[in-house]
Amino acid sequence: MNTRYGLGLELVEANAEATGLPGASFDLAISEYGASIWCDPYKWIPEAGRLLRPSGELVFLRNSTLSMLCTPDAGKVQERLQRPQLGMHRMDWPGEPETEFHLGHGDLIRLLRSSGFEILDLVEIFAPADAVDHPFYGEYMSVEWAQKWPSEEMWRAGKRG
């Protein structure tokens, strides 16, 4: 799906793992969750690298590595580790049809670098002091947890030229 806006921007929706779009044709690729958790990073990150022009940027938001390590098979994020980080990649939740993908920081950095990126920034996102429960915090984790540890991460990576 292509959508044109009066600002000279065109938004393109495609399968992030294999877009079928021409290489080096975009300046910016953004995933607010989407590809960053629902697609295999070993497929979508190299595809983003192929699509971006030199000096283009990839920006993506995902659950924090720590929150994923503290998430049990069922229920909210805990204050103790629930799974190993070694081998973290594909997560199939019991009783759920969805598969999520999460890499630890080291694996993600190596993948970004091998796909032609340099890391520009990693922002760990915490709940603000005045946060209250809402659907994200209410179902997934407590506000108290997200005020102590990062609930999400925002990554910025620049395409080397």
Short mmCIF file of C-alpha atoms in Angstrom, two decimals:
data_model
loop_
_atom_site.label_atom_id
_atom_site.label_comp_id
_atom_site.label_asym_id
_atom_site.label_seq_id
_atom_site.Cartn_x
_atom_site.Cartn_y
_atom_site.Cartn_z
CA MET A 1 0.00 0.00 0.00
CA ASN A 2 1.40 3.41 -0.98
CA THR A 3 0.03 6.60 0.51
CA ARG A 4 1.06 10.09 -0.61
CA TYR A 5 0.99 13.06 1.72
CA GLY A 6 1.09 16.77 0.85
CA LEU A 7 4.50 17.03 2.53
CA GLY A 8 6.27 15.19 -0.27
CA LEU A 9 6.34 11.98 1.74
CA GLU A 10 5.22 8.62 0.51
CA LEU A 11 4.58 5.85 3.00
CA VAL A 12 5.06 2.33 1.66
CA GLU A 13 3.71 -0.80 3.35
CA ALA A 14 5.40 -4.07 2.37
CA ASN A 15 6.64 -7.36 3.86
CA ALA A 16 9.72 -6.22 5.78
CA GLU A 17 11.54 -9.52 5.22
CA ALA A 18 11.37 -9.24 1.40
CA THR A 19 9.82 -6.02 0.13
CA GLY A 20 10.36 -6.49 -3.60
CA LEU A 21 11.26 -2.78 -3.74
CA PRO A 22 14.37 -1.44 -5.50
CA GLY A 23 17.57 -1.20 -3.45
CA ALA A 24 19.05 2.09 -2.22
CA SER A 25 15.73 3.84 -2.76
CA PHE A 26 14.84 5.13 0.73
CA ASP A 27 16.31 7.60 3.20
CA LEU A 28 14.42 6.38 6.26
CA ALA A 29 12.95 3.09 7.44
CA ILE A 30 10.87 3.01 10.64
CA SER A 31 9.43 0.11 12.60
CA GLU A 32 7.33 0.93 15.63
CA TYR A 33 7.21 -2.69 16.76
CA GLY A 34 5.91 -4.20 13.49
CA ALA A 35 8.94 -5.71 11.76
CA SER A 36 11.12 -5.18 14.82
CA ILE A 37 9.31 -7.91 16.76
CA TRP A 38 7.09 -9.76 14.27
CA CYS A 39 9.71 -10.41 11.55
CA ASP A 40 12.91 -12.41 11.75
CA PRO A 41 15.71 -9.87 12.34
CA TYR A 42 18.09 -11.99 10.25
CA LYS A 43 15.78 -11.22 7.30
CA TRP A 44 14.30 -7.75 7.88
CA ILE A 45 17.46 -5.94 9.02
CA PRO A 46 19.51 -6.94 5.93
CA GLU A 47 16.48 -6.00 3.79
CA ALA A 48 16.37 -2.57 5.46
CA GLY A 49 20.10 -2.25 4.75
CA ARG A 50 19.50 -3.08 1.10
CA LEU A 51 16.65 -0.57 0.80
CA LEU A 52 18.39 2.40 2.41
CA ARG A 53 20.65 4.82 0.58
CA PRO A 54 24.06 5.60 2.09
CA SER A 55 23.52 7.84 5.14
CA GLY A 56 19.91 6.65 5.38
CA GLU A 57 18.55 5.80 8.84
CA LEU A 58 16.82 2.81 10.34
CA VAL A 59 14.78 3.60 13.47
CA PHE A 60 12.98 0.89 15.38
CA LEU A 61 11.18 0.42 18.66
CA ARG A 62 10.95 -2.90 20.46
CA ASN A 63 10.45 -4.42 23.89
CA SER A 64 13.60 -4.16 25.97
CA THR A 65 15.88 -7.16 26.15
CA LEU A 66 15.52 -7.15 29.93
CA SER A 67 11.72 -7.17 29.78
CA MET A 68 11.82 -10.17 27.43
CA LEU A 69 14.20 -12.04 29.74
CA CYS A 70 11.84 -11.37 32.66
CA THR A 71 8.64 -12.37 30.81
CA PRO A 72 7.26 -15.78 31.79
CA ASP A 73 5.43 -17.99 29.28
CA ALA A 74 2.18 -16.59 30.70
CA GLY A 75 1.52 -13.49 32.75
CA LYS A 76 3.22 -10.17 33.38
CA VAL A 77 6.90 -9.31 33.38
CA GLN A 78 8.51 -10.46 36.64
CA GLU A 79 11.32 -9.07 38.79
CA ARG A 80 13.37 -12.24 38.16
CA LEU A 81 14.84 -13.71 35.02
CA GLN A 82 12.44 -16.17 33.39
CA ARG A 83 14.49 -17.35 30.38
CA PRO A 84 18.11 -17.51 29.22
CA GLN A 85 19.64 -14.81 27.05
CA LEU A 86 21.93 -17.28 25.28
CA GLY A 87 20.21 -18.35 22.08
CA MET A 88 17.50 -15.68 22.36
CA HIS A 89 15.91 -15.22 18.93
CA ARG A 90 12.49 -16.75 18.25
CA MET A 91 9.81 -16.78 20.93
CA ASP A 92 6.72 -18.92 20.49
CA TRP A 93 4.30 -18.21 23.32
CA PRO A 94 2.31 -21.22 24.61
CA GLY A 95 -1.34 -21.03 23.55
CA GLU A 96 -0.73 -17.99 21.32
CA PRO A 97 -0.62 -18.06 17.51
CA GLU A 98 1.98 -15.29 17.29
CA THR A 99 5.74 -15.67 17.07
CA GLU A 100 7.94 -12.84 18.27
CA PHE A 101 11.61 -12.27 17.55
CA HIS A 102 14.07 -10.74 19.99
CA LEU A 103 17.86 -10.67 19.91
CA GLY A 104 20.12 -9.70 22.78
CA HIS A 105 22.11 -6.50 22.38
CA GLY A 106 25.35 -8.16 21.26
CA ASP A 107 23.65 -10.25 18.57
CA LEU A 108 21.63 -7.25 17.40
CA ILE A 109 24.70 -4.99 17.19
CA ARG A 110 26.63 -7.63 15.19
CA LEU A 111 23.67 -8.09 12.83
CA LEU A 112 23.27 -4.35 12.29
CA ARG A 113 26.99 -3.97 11.56
CA SER A 114 27.08 -6.91 9.16
CA SER A 115 24.06 -5.39 7.36
CA GLY A 116 25.92 -2.14 6.68
CA PHE A 117 24.82 -0.06 9.68
CA GLU A 118 26.54 1.84 12.43
CA ILE A 119 24.73 2.35 15.72
CA LEU A 120 23.75 5.99 16.21
CA ASP A 121 21.76 5.66 19.42
CA LEU A 122 20.02 3.30 21.79
CA VAL A 123 17.42 4.87 24.07
CA GLU A 124 16.15 2.74 26.92
CA ILE A 125 12.62 3.83 27.77
CA PHE A 126 11.34 3.84 31.34
CA ALA A 127 7.87 4.72 32.60
CA PRO A 128 7.77 8.29 33.90
CA ALA A 129 7.36 8.93 37.63
CA ASP A 130 3.71 9.95 37.15
CA ALA A 131 2.77 6.97 34.93
CA VAL A 132 -0.46 5.12 35.64
CA ASP A 133 -1.67 1.73 34.52
CA HIS A 134 -3.00 1.62 30.95
CA PRO A 135 -3.32 -1.23 28.45
CA PHE A 136 0.44 -1.56 27.83
CA TYR A 137 1.42 -1.51 31.48
CA GLY A 138 -1.75 -3.18 32.74
CA GLU A 139 -1.52 -6.31 30.55
CA TYR A 140 2.20 -6.66 29.93
CA MET A 141 3.96 -5.27 32.98
CA SER A 142 3.37 -3.14 36.02
CA VAL A 143 4.14 0.56 36.02
CA GLU A 144 6.38 -0.07 39.02
CA TRP A 145 8.48 -2.53 36.98
CA ALA A 146 8.81 -0.07 34.08
CA GLN A 147 9.87 2.71 36.43
CA LYS A 148 12.83 0.61 37.64
CA TRP A 149 13.89 -1.10 34.41
CA PRO A 150 13.57 -0.23 30.71
CA SER A 151 10.33 -1.48 29.21
CA GLU A 152 11.21 -0.55 25.62
CA GLU A 153 14.21 0.33 23.45
CA MET A 154 14.44 2.77 20.56
CA TRP A 155 17.35 2.06 18.21
CA ARG A 156 18.79 4.38 15.55
CA ALA A 157 21.22 3.00 13.01
CA GLY A 158 22.80 4.81 10.06
CA LYS A 159 23.57 3.16 6.73
CA ARG A 160 27.30 3.37 6.04
CA GLY A 161 28.16 4.88 2.72
#
